[in-house]
Tab-separated table of C-alpha atoms in Angstrom:
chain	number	residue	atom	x	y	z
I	1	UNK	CA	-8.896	1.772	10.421
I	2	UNK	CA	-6.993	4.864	9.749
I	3	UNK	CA	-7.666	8.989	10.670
I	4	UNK	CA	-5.331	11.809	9.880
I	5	UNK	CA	-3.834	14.733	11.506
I	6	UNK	CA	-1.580	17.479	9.829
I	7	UNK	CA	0.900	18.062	13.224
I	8	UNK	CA	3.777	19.300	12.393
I	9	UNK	CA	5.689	16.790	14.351
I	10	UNK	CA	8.667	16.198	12.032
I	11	UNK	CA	10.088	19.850	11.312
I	12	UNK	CA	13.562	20.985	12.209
I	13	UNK	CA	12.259	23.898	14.670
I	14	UNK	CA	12.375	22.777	17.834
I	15	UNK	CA	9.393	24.961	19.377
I	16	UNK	CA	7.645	24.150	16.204
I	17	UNK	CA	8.176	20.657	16.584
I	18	UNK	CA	7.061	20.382	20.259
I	19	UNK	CA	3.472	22.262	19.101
I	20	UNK	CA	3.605	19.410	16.572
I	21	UNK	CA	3.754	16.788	18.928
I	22	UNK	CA	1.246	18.058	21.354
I	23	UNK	CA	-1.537	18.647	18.711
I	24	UNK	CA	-0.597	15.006	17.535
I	25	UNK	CA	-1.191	13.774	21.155
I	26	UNK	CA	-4.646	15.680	20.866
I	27	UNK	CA	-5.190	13.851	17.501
I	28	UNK	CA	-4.238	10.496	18.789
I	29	UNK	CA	-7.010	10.901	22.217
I	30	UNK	CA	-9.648	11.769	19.869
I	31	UNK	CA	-8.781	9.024	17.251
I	32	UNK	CA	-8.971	6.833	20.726
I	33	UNK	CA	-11.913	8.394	21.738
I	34	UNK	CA	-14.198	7.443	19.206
I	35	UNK	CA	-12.593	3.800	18.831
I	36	UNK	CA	-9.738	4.248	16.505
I	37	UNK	CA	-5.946	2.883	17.033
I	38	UNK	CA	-3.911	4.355	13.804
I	39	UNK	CA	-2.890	7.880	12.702
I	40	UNK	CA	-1.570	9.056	9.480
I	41	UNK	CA	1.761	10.576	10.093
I	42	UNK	CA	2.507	12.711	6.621
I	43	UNK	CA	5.842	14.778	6.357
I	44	UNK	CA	3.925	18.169	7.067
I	45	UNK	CA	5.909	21.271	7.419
I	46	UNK	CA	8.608	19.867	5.771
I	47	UNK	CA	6.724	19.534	1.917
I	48	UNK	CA	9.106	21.981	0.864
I	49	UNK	CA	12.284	20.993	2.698
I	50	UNK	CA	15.207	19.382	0.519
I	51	UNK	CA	17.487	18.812	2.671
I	52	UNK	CA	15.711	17.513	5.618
I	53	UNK	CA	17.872	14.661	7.539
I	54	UNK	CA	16.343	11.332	7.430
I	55	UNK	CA	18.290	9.888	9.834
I	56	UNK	CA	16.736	12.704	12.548
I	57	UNK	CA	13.577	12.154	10.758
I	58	UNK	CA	13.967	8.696	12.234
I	59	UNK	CA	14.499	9.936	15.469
I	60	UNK	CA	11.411	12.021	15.370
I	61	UNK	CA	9.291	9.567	13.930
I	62	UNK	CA	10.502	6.841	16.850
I	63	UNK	CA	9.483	9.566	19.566
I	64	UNK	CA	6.023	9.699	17.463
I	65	UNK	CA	5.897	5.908	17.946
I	66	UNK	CA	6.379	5.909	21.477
I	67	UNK	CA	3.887	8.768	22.312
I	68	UNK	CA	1.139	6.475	20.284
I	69	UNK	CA	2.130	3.678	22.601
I	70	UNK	CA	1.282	6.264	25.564
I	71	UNK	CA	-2.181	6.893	23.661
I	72	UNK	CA	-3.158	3.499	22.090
I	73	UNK	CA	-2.764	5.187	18.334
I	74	UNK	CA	-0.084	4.228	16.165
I	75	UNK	CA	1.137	6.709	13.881
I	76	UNK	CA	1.813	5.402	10.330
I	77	UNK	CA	4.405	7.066	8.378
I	78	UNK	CA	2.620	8.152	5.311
I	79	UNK	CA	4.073	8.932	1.550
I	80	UNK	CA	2.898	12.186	0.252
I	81	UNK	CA	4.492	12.121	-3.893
I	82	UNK	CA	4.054	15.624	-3.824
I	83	UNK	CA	6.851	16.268	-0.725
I	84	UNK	CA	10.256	17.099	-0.916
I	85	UNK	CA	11.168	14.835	1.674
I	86	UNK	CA	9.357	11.539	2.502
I	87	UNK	CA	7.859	11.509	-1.237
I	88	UNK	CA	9.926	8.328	-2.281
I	89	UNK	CA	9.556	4.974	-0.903
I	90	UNK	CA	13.470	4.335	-0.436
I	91	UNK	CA	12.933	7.844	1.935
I	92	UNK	CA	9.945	6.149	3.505
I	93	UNK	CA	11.580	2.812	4.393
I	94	UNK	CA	14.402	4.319	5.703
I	95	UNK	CA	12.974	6.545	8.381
I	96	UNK	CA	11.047	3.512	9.515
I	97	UNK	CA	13.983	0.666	9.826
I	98	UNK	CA	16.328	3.616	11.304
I	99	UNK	CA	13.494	4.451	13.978
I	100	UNK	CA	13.929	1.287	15.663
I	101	UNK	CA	10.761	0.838	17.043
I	102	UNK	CA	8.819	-2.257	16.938
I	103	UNK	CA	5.265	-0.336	15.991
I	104	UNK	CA	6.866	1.175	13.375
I	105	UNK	CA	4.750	0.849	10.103
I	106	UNK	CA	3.944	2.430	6.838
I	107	UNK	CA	1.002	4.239	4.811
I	108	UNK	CA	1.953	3.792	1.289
I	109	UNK	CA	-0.615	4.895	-1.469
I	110	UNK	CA	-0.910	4.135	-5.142
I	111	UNK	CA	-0.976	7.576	-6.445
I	112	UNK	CA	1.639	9.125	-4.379
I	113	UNK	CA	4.657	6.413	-5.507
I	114	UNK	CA	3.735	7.695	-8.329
I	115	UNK	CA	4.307	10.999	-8.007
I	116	UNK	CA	7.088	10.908	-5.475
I	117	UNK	CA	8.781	8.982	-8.575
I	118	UNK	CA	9.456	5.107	-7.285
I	119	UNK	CA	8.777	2.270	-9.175
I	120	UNK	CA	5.818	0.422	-8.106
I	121	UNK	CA	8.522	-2.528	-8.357
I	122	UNK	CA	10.528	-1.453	-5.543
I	123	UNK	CA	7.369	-3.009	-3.379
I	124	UNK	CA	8.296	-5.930	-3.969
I	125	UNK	CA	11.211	-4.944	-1.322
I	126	UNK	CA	8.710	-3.395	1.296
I	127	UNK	CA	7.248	-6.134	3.653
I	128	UNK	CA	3.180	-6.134	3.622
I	129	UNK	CA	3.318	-6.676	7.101
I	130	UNK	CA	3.513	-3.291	8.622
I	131	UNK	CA	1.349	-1.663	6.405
I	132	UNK	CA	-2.042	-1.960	7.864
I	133	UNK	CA	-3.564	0.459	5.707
I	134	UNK	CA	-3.140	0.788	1.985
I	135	UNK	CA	-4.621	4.015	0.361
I	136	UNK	CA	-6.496	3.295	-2.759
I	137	UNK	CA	-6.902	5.107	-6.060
I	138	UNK	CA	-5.822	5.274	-9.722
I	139	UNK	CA	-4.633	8.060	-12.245
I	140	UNK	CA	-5.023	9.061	-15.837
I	141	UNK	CA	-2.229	9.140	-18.332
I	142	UNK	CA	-0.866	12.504	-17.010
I	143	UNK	CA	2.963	13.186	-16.174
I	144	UNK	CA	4.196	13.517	-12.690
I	145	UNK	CA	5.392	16.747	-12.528
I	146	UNK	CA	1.868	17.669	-13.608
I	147	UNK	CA	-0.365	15.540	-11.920
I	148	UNK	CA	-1.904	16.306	-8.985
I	149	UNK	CA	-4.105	15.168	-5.933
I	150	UNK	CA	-7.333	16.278	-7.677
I	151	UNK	CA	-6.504	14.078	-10.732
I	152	UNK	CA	-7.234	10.674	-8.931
I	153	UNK	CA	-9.534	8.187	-9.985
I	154	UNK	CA	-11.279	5.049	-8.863
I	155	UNK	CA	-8.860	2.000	-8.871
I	156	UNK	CA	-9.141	0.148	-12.777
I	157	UNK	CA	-10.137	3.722	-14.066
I	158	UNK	CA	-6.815	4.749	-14.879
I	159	UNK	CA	-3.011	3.436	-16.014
I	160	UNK	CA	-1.729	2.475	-12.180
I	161	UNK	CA	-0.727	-1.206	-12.085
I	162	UNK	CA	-3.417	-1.858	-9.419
I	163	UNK	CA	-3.281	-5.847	-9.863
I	164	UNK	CA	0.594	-5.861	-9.271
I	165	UNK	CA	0.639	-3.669	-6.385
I	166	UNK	CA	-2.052	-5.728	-4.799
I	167	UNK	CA	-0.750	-9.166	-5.616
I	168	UNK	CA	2.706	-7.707	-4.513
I	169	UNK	CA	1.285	-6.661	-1.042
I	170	UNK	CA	-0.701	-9.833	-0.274
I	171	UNK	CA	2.413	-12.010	-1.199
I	172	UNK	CA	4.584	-9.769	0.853
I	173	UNK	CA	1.947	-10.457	3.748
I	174	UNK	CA	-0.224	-7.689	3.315
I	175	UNK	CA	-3.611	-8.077	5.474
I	176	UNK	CA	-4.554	-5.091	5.847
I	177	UNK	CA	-7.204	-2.421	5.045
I	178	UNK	CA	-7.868	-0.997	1.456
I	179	UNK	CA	-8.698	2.708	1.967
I	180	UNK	CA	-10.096	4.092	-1.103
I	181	UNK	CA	-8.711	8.149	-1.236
I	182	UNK	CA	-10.060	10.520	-3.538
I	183	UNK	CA	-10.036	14.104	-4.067
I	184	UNK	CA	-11.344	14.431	-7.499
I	185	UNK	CA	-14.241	17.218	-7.618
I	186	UNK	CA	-16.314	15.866	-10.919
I	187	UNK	CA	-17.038	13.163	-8.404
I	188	UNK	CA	-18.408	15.714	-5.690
I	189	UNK	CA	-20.677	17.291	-8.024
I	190	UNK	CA	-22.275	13.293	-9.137
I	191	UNK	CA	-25.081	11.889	-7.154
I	192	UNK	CA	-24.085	10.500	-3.404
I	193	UNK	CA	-25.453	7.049	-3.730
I	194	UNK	CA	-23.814	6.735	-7.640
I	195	UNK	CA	-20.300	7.671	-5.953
I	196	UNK	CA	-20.875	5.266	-3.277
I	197	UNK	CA	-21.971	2.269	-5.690
Protein backbone atom coordinates (compact mmCIF):
# COMPACT_ATOMS: atom_id res chain seq x y z
CA UNK A 1 0.00 0.00 0.00
CA UNK A 2 2.50 2.45 1.17
CA UNK A 3 6.78 2.51 1.18
CA UNK A 4 8.92 5.34 2.39
CA UNK A 5 11.83 7.29 1.31
CA UNK A 6 13.72 10.05 3.37
CA UNK A 7 14.59 12.50 0.01
CA UNK A 8 15.11 15.58 0.89
CA UNK A 9 12.80 16.94 -1.68
CA UNK A 10 11.22 19.83 0.26
CA UNK A 11 14.33 21.91 1.63
CA UNK A 12 15.02 25.50 0.76
CA UNK A 13 18.58 24.68 -0.95
CA UNK A 14 18.17 24.50 -4.28
CA UNK A 15 21.12 21.92 -5.12
CA UNK A 16 19.94 20.14 -2.08
CA UNK A 17 16.58 20.02 -3.22
CA UNK A 18 17.31 18.77 -6.78
CA UNK A 19 19.47 15.61 -5.02
CA UNK A 20 16.16 15.30 -3.16
CA UNK A 21 14.13 14.91 -6.01
CA UNK A 22 16.30 12.60 -7.94
CA UNK A 23 16.77 10.05 -5.05
CA UNK A 24 12.85 10.35 -4.73
CA UNK A 25 12.56 9.43 -8.48
CA UNK A 26 14.92 6.39 -7.57
CA UNK A 27 12.52 5.62 -4.63
CA UNK A 28 9.41 5.91 -6.65
CA UNK A 29 11.02 3.16 -9.72
CA UNK A 30 11.79 0.79 -7.07
CA UNK A 31 8.44 1.23 -5.15
CA UNK A 32 7.12 0.54 -8.99
CA UNK A 33 9.34 -2.10 -9.45
CA UNK A 34 8.27 -4.44 -7.02
CA UNK A 35 4.41 -3.51 -7.53
CA UNK A 36 3.85 -0.56 -5.36
CA UNK A 37 2.01 2.91 -6.42
CA UNK A 38 2.37 5.27 -3.10
CA UNK A 39 5.34 6.94 -1.35
CA UNK A 40 5.55 8.55 1.95
CA UNK A 41 6.57 12.08 1.44
CA UNK A 42 7.74 13.30 5.22
CA UNK A 43 9.10 16.96 5.69
CA UNK A 44 12.84 15.67 5.83
CA UNK A 45 15.56 18.17 6.01
CA UNK A 46 13.39 20.62 7.14
CA UNK A 47 12.55 18.82 10.95
CA UNK A 48 14.27 21.64 12.33
CA UNK A 49 13.18 24.53 10.12
CA UNK A 50 10.65 27.17 11.71
CA UNK A 51 10.19 29.25 9.34
CA UNK A 52 9.88 27.18 6.31
CA UNK A 53 7.19 28.73 3.70
CA UNK A 54 4.23 26.63 3.21
CA UNK A 55 3.04 28.21 0.43
CA UNK A 56 6.60 27.11 -1.52
CA UNK A 57 6.22 23.96 0.32
CA UNK A 58 3.15 23.68 -1.87
CA UNK A 59 4.96 24.33 -4.80
CA UNK A 60 7.46 21.67 -4.06
CA UNK A 61 5.15 19.19 -3.02
CA UNK A 62 2.96 19.80 -6.52
CA UNK A 63 6.35 19.21 -8.53
CA UNK A 64 6.61 15.90 -6.22
CA UNK A 65 3.09 15.07 -7.48
CA UNK A 66 3.78 15.44 -10.95
CA UNK A 67 7.14 13.48 -11.00
CA UNK A 68 4.96 10.43 -9.32
CA UNK A 69 2.61 10.83 -12.23
CA UNK A 70 5.88 10.37 -14.52
CA UNK A 71 6.66 7.14 -12.30
CA UNK A 72 3.22 5.61 -11.41
CA UNK A 73 3.96 6.41 -7.42
CA UNK A 74 2.11 8.94 -5.69
CA UNK A 75 3.79 10.66 -3.02
CA UNK A 76 1.64 11.19 0.12
CA UNK A 77 2.37 14.09 2.20
CA UNK A 78 3.05 12.63 5.54
CA UNK A 79 2.73 14.31 9.27
CA UNK A 80 5.78 13.78 11.30
CA UNK A 81 4.54 15.46 15.22
CA UNK A 82 8.00 15.66 15.92
CA UNK A 83 8.81 18.43 12.84
CA UNK A 84 8.99 21.94 12.97
CA UNK A 85 7.23 22.35 9.91
CA UNK A 86 4.55 19.95 8.53
CA UNK A 87 3.96 18.58 12.28
CA UNK A 88 0.32 20.06 12.49
CA UNK A 89 -2.54 19.05 10.47
CA UNK A 90 -3.72 22.77 9.61
CA UNK A 91 0.26 22.81 8.07
CA UNK A 92 -0.51 19.52 6.39
CA UNK A 93 -3.81 20.49 4.71
CA UNK A 94 -2.55 23.50 3.56
CA UNK A 95 0.41 22.42 1.51
CA UNK A 96 -1.93 19.95 -0.10
CA UNK A 97 -5.09 22.31 -1.20
CA UNK A 98 -2.34 25.10 -2.18
CA UNK A 99 -0.47 22.39 -4.43
CA UNK A 100 -3.22 22.20 -6.76
CA UNK A 101 -2.81 18.96 -7.99
CA UNK A 102 -5.47 16.49 -8.40
CA UNK A 103 -3.23 13.38 -6.83
CA UNK A 104 -2.62 15.30 -4.07
CA UNK A 105 -3.28 13.26 -0.81
CA UNK A 106 -2.34 12.85 2.76
CA UNK A 107 -0.54 10.34 5.32
CA UNK A 108 -1.90 11.30 8.60
CA UNK A 109 -1.00 9.06 11.69
CA UNK A 110 -2.48 8.74 15.14
CA UNK A 111 0.55 9.33 17.13
CA UNK A 112 2.04 12.12 15.26
CA UNK A 113 -1.32 14.63 15.59
CA UNK A 114 -0.55 14.04 18.68
CA UNK A 115 2.60 15.19 19.01
CA UNK A 116 2.59 17.83 16.34
CA UNK A 117 -0.23 19.24 18.84
CA UNK A 118 -3.78 19.17 16.73
CA UNK A 119 -6.81 18.04 18.02
CA UNK A 120 -7.84 14.76 16.79
CA UNK A 121 -11.20 16.90 16.24
CA UNK A 122 -9.89 18.98 13.58
CA UNK A 123 -10.38 15.53 11.36
CA UNK A 124 -13.47 15.93 11.26
CA UNK A 125 -12.44 18.89 8.69
CA UNK A 126 -9.96 16.64 6.63
CA UNK A 127 -11.83 14.64 3.85
CA UNK A 128 -11.14 10.64 4.16
CA UNK A 129 -10.92 10.57 0.64
CA UNK A 130 -7.37 11.33 -0.14
CA UNK A 131 -5.92 9.57 2.51
CA UNK A 132 -5.31 6.14 1.25
CA UNK A 133 -3.20 5.14 3.96
CA UNK A 134 -3.77 5.73 7.63
CA UNK A 135 -0.77 4.91 9.99
CA UNK A 136 -1.82 3.02 13.01
CA UNK A 137 -0.73 3.05 16.64
CA UNK A 138 -1.55 4.25 20.17
CA UNK A 139 0.38 6.00 23.14
CA UNK A 140 0.62 5.90 26.88
CA UNK A 141 -0.32 8.73 29.14
CA UNK A 142 2.96 10.64 28.46
CA UNK A 143 3.15 14.51 27.53
CA UNK A 144 4.02 15.68 24.12
CA UNK A 145 6.95 17.43 24.55
CA UNK A 146 8.20 14.17 26.04
CA UNK A 147 6.91 11.54 24.10
CA UNK A 148 8.54 10.08 21.50
CA UNK A 149 8.49 7.62 18.43
CA UNK A 150 9.73 4.70 20.59
CA UNK A 151 6.81 5.20 23.05
CA UNK A 152 4.05 3.82 20.63
CA UNK A 153 1.83 1.14 21.29
CA UNK A 154 -0.65 -1.18 19.66
CA UNK A 155 -3.99 0.64 18.86
CA UNK A 156 -6.57 0.15 22.31
CA UNK A 157 -3.25 -0.15 24.38
CA UNK A 158 -3.01 3.33 25.16
CA UNK A 159 -5.17 6.86 25.74
CA UNK A 160 -5.47 7.84 21.71
CA UNK A 161 -9.16 8.15 20.78
CA UNK A 162 -8.75 5.31 18.22
CA UNK A 163 -12.70 4.74 17.81
CA UNK A 164 -13.24 8.53 16.97
CA UNK A 165 -10.52 8.88 14.61
CA UNK A 166 -11.69 5.82 12.81
CA UNK A 167 -15.40 6.50 12.80
CA UNK A 168 -14.34 10.13 11.80
CA UNK A 169 -12.34 8.82 8.73
CA UNK A 170 -14.88 6.27 7.45
CA UNK A 171 -17.71 8.96 7.69
CA UNK A 172 -15.47 11.44 6.01
CA UNK A 173 -15.05 8.64 3.22
CA UNK A 174 -12.12 7.02 4.36
CA UNK A 175 -11.44 3.56 2.41
CA UNK A 176 -8.33 3.16 2.73
CA UNK A 177 -5.49 1.06 4.25
CA UNK A 178 -4.79 0.77 8.10
CA UNK A 179 -0.98 0.61 8.43
CA UNK A 180 -0.08 -0.42 11.81
CA UNK A 181 3.56 1.68 12.69
CA UNK A 182 5.56 0.85 15.53
CA UNK A 183 8.89 1.54 16.79
CA UNK A 184 8.68 0.41 20.30
CA UNK A 185 11.82 -1.93 21.19
CA UNK A 186 10.16 -4.11 24.27
CA UNK A 187 8.23 -5.39 21.30
CA UNK A 188 11.51 -6.35 19.28
CA UNK A 189 12.90 -8.23 22.04
CA UNK A 190 9.09 -10.49 22.40
CA UNK A 191 8.65 -13.56 20.36
CA UNK A 192 7.96 -12.94 16.34
CA UNK A 193 4.81 -14.90 16.03
CA UNK A 194 3.38 -13.24 19.67
CA UNK A 195 4.04 -9.66 17.98
CA UNK A 196 2.41 -10.74 14.91
CA UNK A 197 -0.80 -12.29 16.71
Amino acid sequence: ESAIGFARWIVDDDSERAKGFEEMKRDMELIREIGGTRIAAPPVGATDQTDLDLHKAAERYHALLELGVQTGVTPQLELWGFSKSLSRLGELMYVAVESGHPDACLLPDVYHIYKGGSPFTGLELVSGKPIYVMHMNDYPDIARSKIGDADRVYPGDGVAPIDEVLSTLVANGFRGALSLELFNRDYWQQDANEVAR
